[in-house]
């Protein structure tokens, strides 16, 4: 599962890394939580565009947005067959940039939070799906993050991890002509040797805490 992540990178740096257009402003985010807006990159005719989508996919047939809280993640192994994810897996795929994500290790009654980042501390992208939900005059775009089995680093903390795409994978994920078997092959554990993790303060447990301090290693002061 991926239930929190951060994106504290300047917009220009993200645009240079992932080659997309975006007309709005982007503030540093240290503790992004479900139901909040996230940056998502889509492609149309080879042109990549940045959008703000609500995190938690809502199928078009849903009566309200509440179902999105249960759909912040989609298991990559079954998403192509599930009613809620089948259509977006086929034609509505997106990239969700991140600078790191959080996961919790359960020890008895306690849950210790850890942050996962790239070894070079560069931003990366998660594989996502999106949908358009409409009711009367209201239209909301929502998204979900795909998960897969863990690599050796993640496996010490949790039994799932988000699907992280390399540069070649990004291109194929956004390509509307990609075959289903090719897309499924992208949903694999990211190499542990290219990542690192560290424990952080339990301040991250509350979505109300949104300061850079959250990203600091525990007891680093």
PDB file of C-alpha atoms in Angstrom:
ATOM      1  CA  UNK A   1       0.000   0.000   0.000  1.00  0.00           C
ATOM      2  CA  UNK A   2       1.054   3.582  -0.613  1.00  0.00           C
ATOM      3  CA  UNK A   3      -0.942   5.928   1.592  1.00  0.00           C
ATOM      4  CA  UNK A   4       1.294   9.006   1.896  1.00  0.00           C
ATOM      5  CA  UNK A   5       4.001  10.592  -0.209  1.00  0.00           C
ATOM      6  CA  UNK A   6       5.870  13.845  -0.697  1.00  0.00           C
ATOM      7  CA  UNK A   7       6.701  16.128  -3.609  1.00  0.00           C
ATOM      8  CA  UNK A   8       8.959  18.951  -2.475  1.00  0.00           C
ATOM      9  CA  UNK A   9      10.693  19.609  -5.811  1.00  0.00           C
ATOM     10  CA  UNK A  10      10.542  22.841  -7.804  1.00  0.00           C
ATOM     11  CA  UNK A  11       8.203  22.782 -10.787  1.00  0.00           C
ATOM     12  CA  UNK A  12      10.979  23.631 -13.249  1.00  0.00           C
ATOM     13  CA  UNK A  13      13.055  20.699 -12.044  1.00  0.00           C
ATOM     14  CA  UNK A  14      10.104  18.342 -12.457  1.00  0.00           C
ATOM     15  CA  UNK A  15       9.341  19.645 -15.939  1.00  0.00           C
ATOM     16  CA  UNK A  16      12.938  19.160 -17.017  1.00  0.00           C
ATOM     17  CA  UNK A  17      12.997  15.620 -15.616  1.00  0.00           C
ATOM     18  CA  UNK A  18       9.625  14.448 -16.948  1.00  0.00           C
ATOM     19  CA  UNK A  19       9.023  16.725 -19.953  1.00  0.00           C
ATOM     20  CA  UNK A  20       5.492  18.019 -19.334  1.00  0.00           C
ATOM     21  CA  UNK A  21       3.586  21.292 -19.614  1.00  0.00           C
ATOM     22  CA  UNK A  22       1.795  22.772 -16.619  1.00  0.00           C
ATOM     23  CA  UNK A  23       0.186  26.198 -16.428  1.00  0.00           C
ATOM     24  CA  UNK A  24      -0.526  26.381 -12.686  1.00  0.00           C
ATOM     25  CA  UNK A  25       1.571  26.854  -9.576  1.00  0.00           C
ATOM     26  CA  UNK A  26       2.989  24.021  -7.513  1.00  0.00           C
ATOM     27  CA  UNK A  27       3.707  24.334  -3.814  1.00  0.00           C
ATOM     28  CA  UNK A  28       6.076  21.996  -1.930  1.00  0.00           C
ATOM     29  CA  UNK A  29       4.132  19.119  -0.377  1.00  0.00           C
ATOM     30  CA  UNK A  30       5.617  17.104   2.468  1.00  0.00           C
ATOM     31  CA  UNK A  31       2.745  14.864   3.575  1.00  0.00           C
ATOM     32  CA  UNK A  32       0.293  14.260   0.723  1.00  0.00           C
ATOM     33  CA  UNK A  33      -2.744  12.288   1.894  1.00  0.00           C
ATOM     34  CA  UNK A  34      -5.746  10.607   0.204  1.00  0.00           C
ATOM     35  CA  UNK A  35      -8.531  12.901  -1.110  1.00  0.00           C
ATOM     36  CA  UNK A  36      -6.021  15.722  -1.651  1.00  0.00           C
ATOM     37  CA  UNK A  37      -5.025  16.979  -5.093  1.00  0.00           C
ATOM     38  CA  UNK A  38      -1.855  15.491  -6.563  1.00  0.00           C
ATOM     39  CA  UNK A  39       0.176  16.301  -9.649  1.00  0.00           C
ATOM     40  CA  UNK A  40      -0.503  13.747 -12.390  1.00  0.00           C
ATOM     41  CA  UNK A  41       1.022  13.690 -15.883  1.00  0.00           C
ATOM     42  CA  UNK A  42      -1.044  12.510 -18.856  1.00  0.00           C
ATOM     43  CA  UNK A  43      -0.198  12.311 -22.544  1.00  0.00           C
ATOM     44  CA  UNK A  44      -2.140  12.991 -25.713  1.00  0.00           C
ATOM     45  CA  UNK A  45      -0.452  12.581 -29.071  1.00  0.00           C
ATOM     46  CA  UNK A  46       2.966  12.539 -27.431  1.00  0.00           C
ATOM     47  CA  UNK A  47       2.351  15.823 -25.599  1.00  0.00           C
ATOM     48  CA  UNK A  48       2.601  15.479 -21.832  1.00  0.00           C
ATOM     49  CA  UNK A  49       0.434  17.650 -19.601  1.00  0.00           C
ATOM     50  CA  UNK A  50       0.461  18.155 -15.845  1.00  0.00           C
ATOM     51  CA  UNK A  51      -2.903  18.049 -14.066  1.00  0.00           C
ATOM     52  CA  UNK A  52      -4.188  18.215 -10.511  1.00  0.00           C
ATOM     53  CA  UNK A  53      -6.249  15.109  -9.765  1.00  0.00           C
ATOM     54  CA  UNK A  54      -7.950  14.130  -6.533  1.00  0.00           C
ATOM     55  CA  UNK A  55      -6.190  11.125  -4.988  1.00  0.00           C
ATOM     56  CA  UNK A  56      -8.630   8.217  -4.680  1.00  0.00           C
ATOM     57  CA  UNK A  57     -10.150   6.929  -7.915  1.00  0.00           C
ATOM     58  CA  UNK A  58     -13.913   7.321  -8.310  1.00  0.00           C
ATOM     59  CA  UNK A  59     -15.528   5.247 -11.092  1.00  0.00           C
ATOM     60  CA  UNK A  60     -17.997   7.088 -13.369  1.00  0.00           C
ATOM     61  CA  UNK A  61     -20.869   4.957 -12.083  1.00  0.00           C
ATOM     62  CA  UNK A  62     -20.298   5.850  -8.415  1.00  0.00           C
ATOM     63  CA  UNK A  63     -23.027   7.853  -6.665  1.00  0.00           C
ATOM     64  CA  UNK A  64     -20.574  10.054  -4.753  1.00  0.00           C
ATOM     65  CA  UNK A  65     -16.893  10.726  -4.136  1.00  0.00           C
ATOM     66  CA  UNK A  66     -16.657   8.781  -0.871  1.00  0.00           C
ATOM     67  CA  UNK A  67     -15.696   5.556  -2.628  1.00  0.00           C
ATOM     68  CA  UNK A  68     -12.398   7.219  -3.516  1.00  0.00           C
ATOM     69  CA  UNK A  69     -11.113   6.721   0.037  1.00  0.00           C
ATOM     70  CA  UNK A  70     -11.108   2.961  -0.635  1.00  0.00           C
ATOM     71  CA  UNK A  71      -9.382   3.313  -4.000  1.00  0.00           C
ATOM     72  CA  UNK A  72      -6.174   5.213  -3.341  1.00  0.00           C
ATOM     73  CA  UNK A  73      -4.279   2.115  -4.552  1.00  0.00           C
ATOM     74  CA  UNK A  74      -4.930  -0.596  -7.139  1.00  0.00           C
ATOM     75  CA  UNK A  75      -3.175  -3.975  -7.158  1.00  0.00           C
ATOM     76  CA  UNK A  76      -1.324  -4.130 -10.462  1.00  0.00           C
ATOM     77  CA  UNK A  77      -1.758  -7.906 -10.668  1.00  0.00           C
ATOM     78  CA  UNK A  78      -5.561  -7.619 -10.939  1.00  0.00           C
ATOM     79  CA  UNK A  79      -6.285  -4.019 -11.993  1.00  0.00           C
ATOM     80  CA  UNK A  80      -6.778  -4.888 -15.663  1.00  0.00           C
ATOM     81  CA  UNK A  81      -9.657  -7.220 -14.731  1.00  0.00           C
ATOM     82  CA  UNK A  82     -11.353  -5.311 -11.899  1.00  0.00           C
ATOM     83  CA  UNK A  83     -14.527  -3.376 -12.889  1.00  0.00           C
ATOM     84  CA  UNK A  84     -13.338  -0.151 -11.244  1.00  0.00           C
ATOM     85  CA  UNK A  85      -9.888  -0.159 -12.831  1.00  0.00           C
ATOM     86  CA  UNK A  86     -10.273  -2.076 -16.107  1.00  0.00           C
ATOM     87  CA  UNK A  87     -11.171   0.873 -18.326  1.00  0.00           C
ATOM     88  CA  UNK A  88      -8.558   3.303 -16.970  1.00  0.00           C
ATOM     89  CA  UNK A  89      -5.894   0.580 -17.135  1.00  0.00           C
ATOM     90  CA  UNK A  90      -6.636   0.283 -20.846  1.00  0.00           C
ATOM     91  CA  UNK A  91      -6.759   3.968 -21.757  1.00  0.00           C
ATOM     92  CA  UNK A  92      -6.362   6.372 -18.807  1.00  0.00           C
ATOM     93  CA  UNK A  93      -2.878   5.911 -17.430  1.00  0.00           C
ATOM     94  CA  UNK A  94      -0.847   8.650 -15.786  1.00  0.00           C
ATOM     95  CA  UNK A  95       2.452   9.349 -14.026  1.00  0.00           C
ATOM     96  CA  UNK A  96       2.410  10.647 -10.466  1.00  0.00           C
ATOM     97  CA  UNK A  97       5.663  12.427  -9.525  1.00  0.00           C
ATOM     98  CA  UNK A  98       7.071  12.018  -6.011  1.00  0.00           C
ATOM     99  CA  UNK A  99      10.233  12.825  -4.099  1.00  0.00           C
ATOM    100  CA  UNK A 100       9.579  10.061  -1.572  1.00  0.00           C
ATOM    101  CA  UNK A 101       6.826   7.966  -0.028  1.00  0.00           C
ATOM    102  CA  UNK A 102       6.037   6.691   3.453  1.00  0.00           C
ATOM    103  CA  UNK A 103       5.288   3.251   4.800  1.00  0.00           C
ATOM    104  CA  UNK A 104       4.685   1.976   8.313  1.00  0.00           C
ATOM    105  CA  UNK A 105       6.205  -1.059  10.030  1.00  0.00           C
ATOM    106  CA  UNK A 106       3.953  -2.702  12.590  1.00  0.00           C
ATOM    107  CA  UNK A 107       5.645  -3.847  15.800  1.00  0.00           C
ATOM    108  CA  UNK A 108       3.060  -5.055  18.279  1.00  0.00           C
ATOM    109  CA  UNK A 109       0.668  -2.168  18.837  1.00  0.00           C
ATOM    110  CA  UNK A 110       3.127   0.379  17.460  1.00  0.00           C
ATOM    111  CA  UNK A 111       3.546   1.458  13.836  1.00  0.00           C
ATOM    112  CA  UNK A 112       6.879   3.065  12.943  1.00  0.00           C
ATOM    113  CA  UNK A 113       6.937   5.321   9.836  1.00  0.00           C
ATOM    114  CA  UNK A 114       9.722   5.091   7.253  1.00  0.00           C
ATOM    115  CA  UNK A 115      10.457   7.209   4.193  1.00  0.00           C
ATOM    116  CA  UNK A 116      11.597   5.681   0.893  1.00  0.00           C
ATOM    117  CA  UNK A 117      13.566   7.750  -1.626  1.00  0.00           C
ATOM    118  CA  UNK A 118      15.970   7.267  -4.513  1.00  0.00           C
ATOM    119  CA  UNK A 119      19.648   6.926  -3.567  1.00  0.00           C
ATOM    120  CA  UNK A 120      20.476   9.966  -5.690  1.00  0.00           C
ATOM    121  CA  UNK A 121      17.567  11.848  -4.045  1.00  0.00           C
ATOM    122  CA  UNK A 122      16.119  12.708  -7.455  1.00  0.00           C
ATOM    123  CA  UNK A 123      12.328  12.797  -8.024  1.00  0.00           C
ATOM    124  CA  UNK A 124      10.667   9.744  -9.565  1.00  0.00           C
ATOM    125  CA  UNK A 125       7.252   8.740 -10.867  1.00  0.00           C
ATOM    126  CA  UNK A 126       4.622   6.262  -9.727  1.00  0.00           C
ATOM    127  CA  UNK A 127       2.344   4.448 -12.163  1.00  0.00           C
ATOM    128  CA  UNK A 128      -1.207   5.745 -11.871  1.00  0.00           C
ATOM    129  CA  UNK A 129      -4.680   5.449 -13.380  1.00  0.00           C
ATOM    130  CA  UNK A 130      -7.273   8.213 -13.607  1.00  0.00           C
ATOM    131  CA  UNK A 131     -10.987   8.687 -14.219  1.00  0.00           C
ATOM    132  CA  UNK A 132     -13.488  11.484 -14.767  1.00  0.00           C
ATOM    133  CA  UNK A 133     -16.467  11.508 -12.420  1.00  0.00           C
ATOM    134  CA  UNK A 134     -19.484  13.682 -13.247  1.00  0.00           C
ATOM    135  CA  UNK A 135     -22.685  14.465 -11.407  1.00  0.00           C
ATOM    136  CA  UNK A 136     -25.021  17.197 -12.613  1.00  0.00           C
ATOM    137  CA  UNK A 137     -22.663  20.123 -13.322  1.00  0.00           C
ATOM    138  CA  UNK A 138     -19.787  18.850 -11.211  1.00  0.00           C
ATOM    139  CA  UNK A 139     -16.813  17.138 -12.885  1.00  0.00           C
ATOM    140  CA  UNK A 140     -13.888  15.758 -10.862  1.00  0.00           C
ATOM    141  CA  UNK A 141     -10.788  13.971 -12.106  1.00  0.00           C
ATOM    142  CA  UNK A 142      -9.499  11.343  -9.687  1.00  0.00           C
ATOM    143  CA  UNK A 143      -6.551   8.952  -9.656  1.00  0.00           C
ATOM    144  CA  UNK A 144      -5.070   5.895  -7.976  1.00  0.00           C
ATOM    145  CA  UNK A 145      -1.525   4.563  -7.505  1.00  0.00           C
ATOM    146  CA  UNK A 146      -0.691   1.043  -8.625  1.00  0.00           C
ATOM    147  CA  UNK A 147       1.114  -1.285  -6.218  1.00  0.00           C
ATOM    148  CA  UNK A 148       3.157  -4.447  -6.662  1.00  0.00           C
ATOM    149  CA  UNK A 149       5.116  -6.954  -4.592  1.00  0.00           C
ATOM    150  CA  UNK A 150       7.973  -5.419  -2.568  1.00  0.00           C
ATOM    151  CA  UNK A 151      11.670  -5.382  -3.310  1.00  0.00           C
ATOM    152  CA  UNK A 152      14.064  -6.496  -0.555  1.00  0.00           C
ATOM    153  CA  UNK A 153      14.254  -2.992   0.923  1.00  0.00           C
ATOM    154  CA  UNK A 154      10.495  -2.459   1.081  1.00  0.00           C
ATOM    155  CA  UNK A 155       9.823  -6.053   2.150  1.00  0.00           C
ATOM    156  CA  UNK A 156      11.431  -5.432   5.517  1.00  0.00           C
ATOM    157  CA  UNK A 157       8.699  -2.887   6.262  1.00  0.00           C
ATOM    158  CA  UNK A 158       5.596  -3.851   4.265  1.00  0.00           C
ATOM    159  CA  UNK A 159       4.402  -6.484   1.802  1.00  0.00           C
ATOM    160  CA  UNK A 160       3.450  -4.028  -0.955  1.00  0.00           C
ATOM    161  CA  UNK A 161       5.149  -1.101  -2.687  1.00  0.00           C
ATOM    162  CA  UNK A 162       4.085   1.421  -5.337  1.00  0.00           C
ATOM    163  CA  UNK A 163       4.961   0.731  -8.967  1.00  0.00           C
ATOM    164  CA  UNK A 164       7.926   3.002  -9.774  1.00  0.00           C
ATOM    165  CA  UNK A 165       8.735   3.552 -13.444  1.00  0.00           C
ATOM    166  CA  UNK A 166      12.109   4.251 -15.036  1.00  0.00           C
ATOM    167  CA  UNK A 167      12.434   6.503 -18.087  1.00  0.00           C
ATOM    168  CA  UNK A 168      11.672   3.732 -20.581  1.00  0.00           C
ATOM    169  CA  UNK A 169       8.730   2.590 -18.477  1.00  0.00           C
ATOM    170  CA  UNK A 170       7.291   6.105 -18.347  1.00  0.00           C
ATOM    171  CA  UNK A 171       7.181   6.309 -22.130  1.00  0.00           C
ATOM    172  CA  UNK A 172       5.467   2.938 -22.482  1.00  0.00           C
ATOM    173  CA  UNK A 173       3.004   3.635 -19.652  1.00  0.00           C
ATOM    174  CA  UNK A 174       1.732   6.802 -21.313  1.00  0.00           C
ATOM    175  CA  UNK A 175       1.706   5.354 -24.837  1.00  0.00           C
ATOM    176  CA  UNK A 176      -1.893   4.553 -25.799  1.00  0.00           C
ATOM    177  CA  UNK A 177      -0.580   1.927 -28.254  1.00  0.00           C
ATOM    178  CA  UNK A 178       1.226  -0.147 -25.608  1.00  0.00           C
ATOM    179  CA  UNK A 179       0.089  -3.761 -25.415  1.00  0.00           C
ATOM    180  CA  UNK A 180      -1.517  -5.129 -22.273  1.00  0.00           C
ATOM    181  CA  UNK A 181       1.271  -7.633 -21.672  1.00  0.00           C
ATOM    182  CA  UNK A 182       3.839  -4.857 -21.975  1.00  0.00           C
ATOM    183  CA  UNK A 183       1.978  -2.704 -19.454  1.00  0.00           C
ATOM    184  CA  UNK A 184       1.718  -5.564 -16.982  1.00  0.00           C
ATOM    185  CA  UNK A 185       5.436  -6.257 -17.320  1.00  0.00           C
ATOM    186  CA  UNK A 186       6.165  -2.704 -16.130  1.00  0.00           C
ATOM    187  CA  UNK A 187       4.386  -3.379 -12.831  1.00  0.00           C
ATOM    188  CA  UNK A 188       7.326  -4.987 -11.090  1.00  0.00           C
ATOM    189  CA  UNK A 189       9.365  -4.164  -7.972  1.00  0.00           C
ATOM    190  CA  UNK A 190      11.814  -1.311  -8.494  1.00  0.00           C
ATOM    191  CA  UNK A 191      15.470  -2.312  -7.892  1.00  0.00           C
ATOM    192  CA  UNK A 192      16.288  -2.043  -4.181  1.00  0.00           C
ATOM    193  CA  UNK A 193      19.886  -1.070  -4.979  1.00  0.00           C
ATOM    194  CA  UNK A 194      18.636   2.241  -6.403  1.00  0.00           C
ATOM    195  CA  UNK A 195      16.664   3.182  -3.279  1.00  0.00           C
ATOM    196  CA  UNK A 196      17.194   3.868   0.394  1.00  0.00           C
ATOM    197  CA  UNK A 197      14.945   4.278   3.411  1.00  0.00           C
ATOM    198  CA  UNK A 198      15.091   5.874   6.842  1.00  0.00           C
ATOM    199  CA  UNK A 199      12.810   6.176   9.850  1.00  0.00           C
ATOM    200  CA  UNK A 200      10.935   9.450  10.372  1.00  0.00           C
ATOM    201  CA  UNK A 201       8.954  11.085  13.165  1.00  0.00           C
ATOM    202  CA  UNK A 202       5.398   9.962  13.879  1.00  0.00           C
ATOM    203  CA  UNK A 203       4.338  13.504  13.050  1.00  0.00           C
ATOM    204  CA  UNK A 204       3.741  12.131   9.553  1.00  0.00           C
ATOM    205  CA  UNK A 205       0.834  10.119  10.984  1.00  0.00           C
ATOM    206  CA  UNK A 206      -1.365  13.223  10.923  1.00  0.00           C
ATOM    207  CA  UNK A 207      -2.164  14.727   7.531  1.00  0.00           C
ATOM    208  CA  UNK A 208      -2.462  18.084   9.299  1.00  0.00           C
ATOM    209  CA  UNK A 209       1.324  18.130   9.705  1.00  0.00           C
ATOM    210  CA  UNK A 210       2.703  19.607   6.489  1.00  0.00           C
ATOM    211  CA  UNK A 211       6.226  20.909   7.154  1.00  0.00           C
ATOM    212  CA  UNK A 212       9.650  20.008   5.805  1.00  0.00           C
ATOM    213  CA  UNK A 213      10.520  18.683   9.264  1.00  0.00           C
ATOM    214  CA  UNK A 214       8.476  15.581   8.453  1.00  0.00           C
ATOM    215  CA  UNK A 215      11.067  14.499   5.889  1.00  0.00           C
ATOM    216  CA  UNK A 216      13.966  14.559   8.362  1.00  0.00           C
ATOM    217  CA  UNK A 217      15.394  11.274   9.681  1.00  0.00           C
ATOM    218  CA  UNK A 218      14.208  10.409  13.183  1.00  0.00           C
ATOM    219  CA  UNK A 219      16.383  11.930  15.941  1.00  0.00           C
ATOM    220  CA  UNK A 220      18.408  13.845  13.359  1.00  0.00           C
ATOM    221  CA  UNK A 221      18.261  17.059  15.316  1.00  0.00           C
TER     222      UNK A 221
END
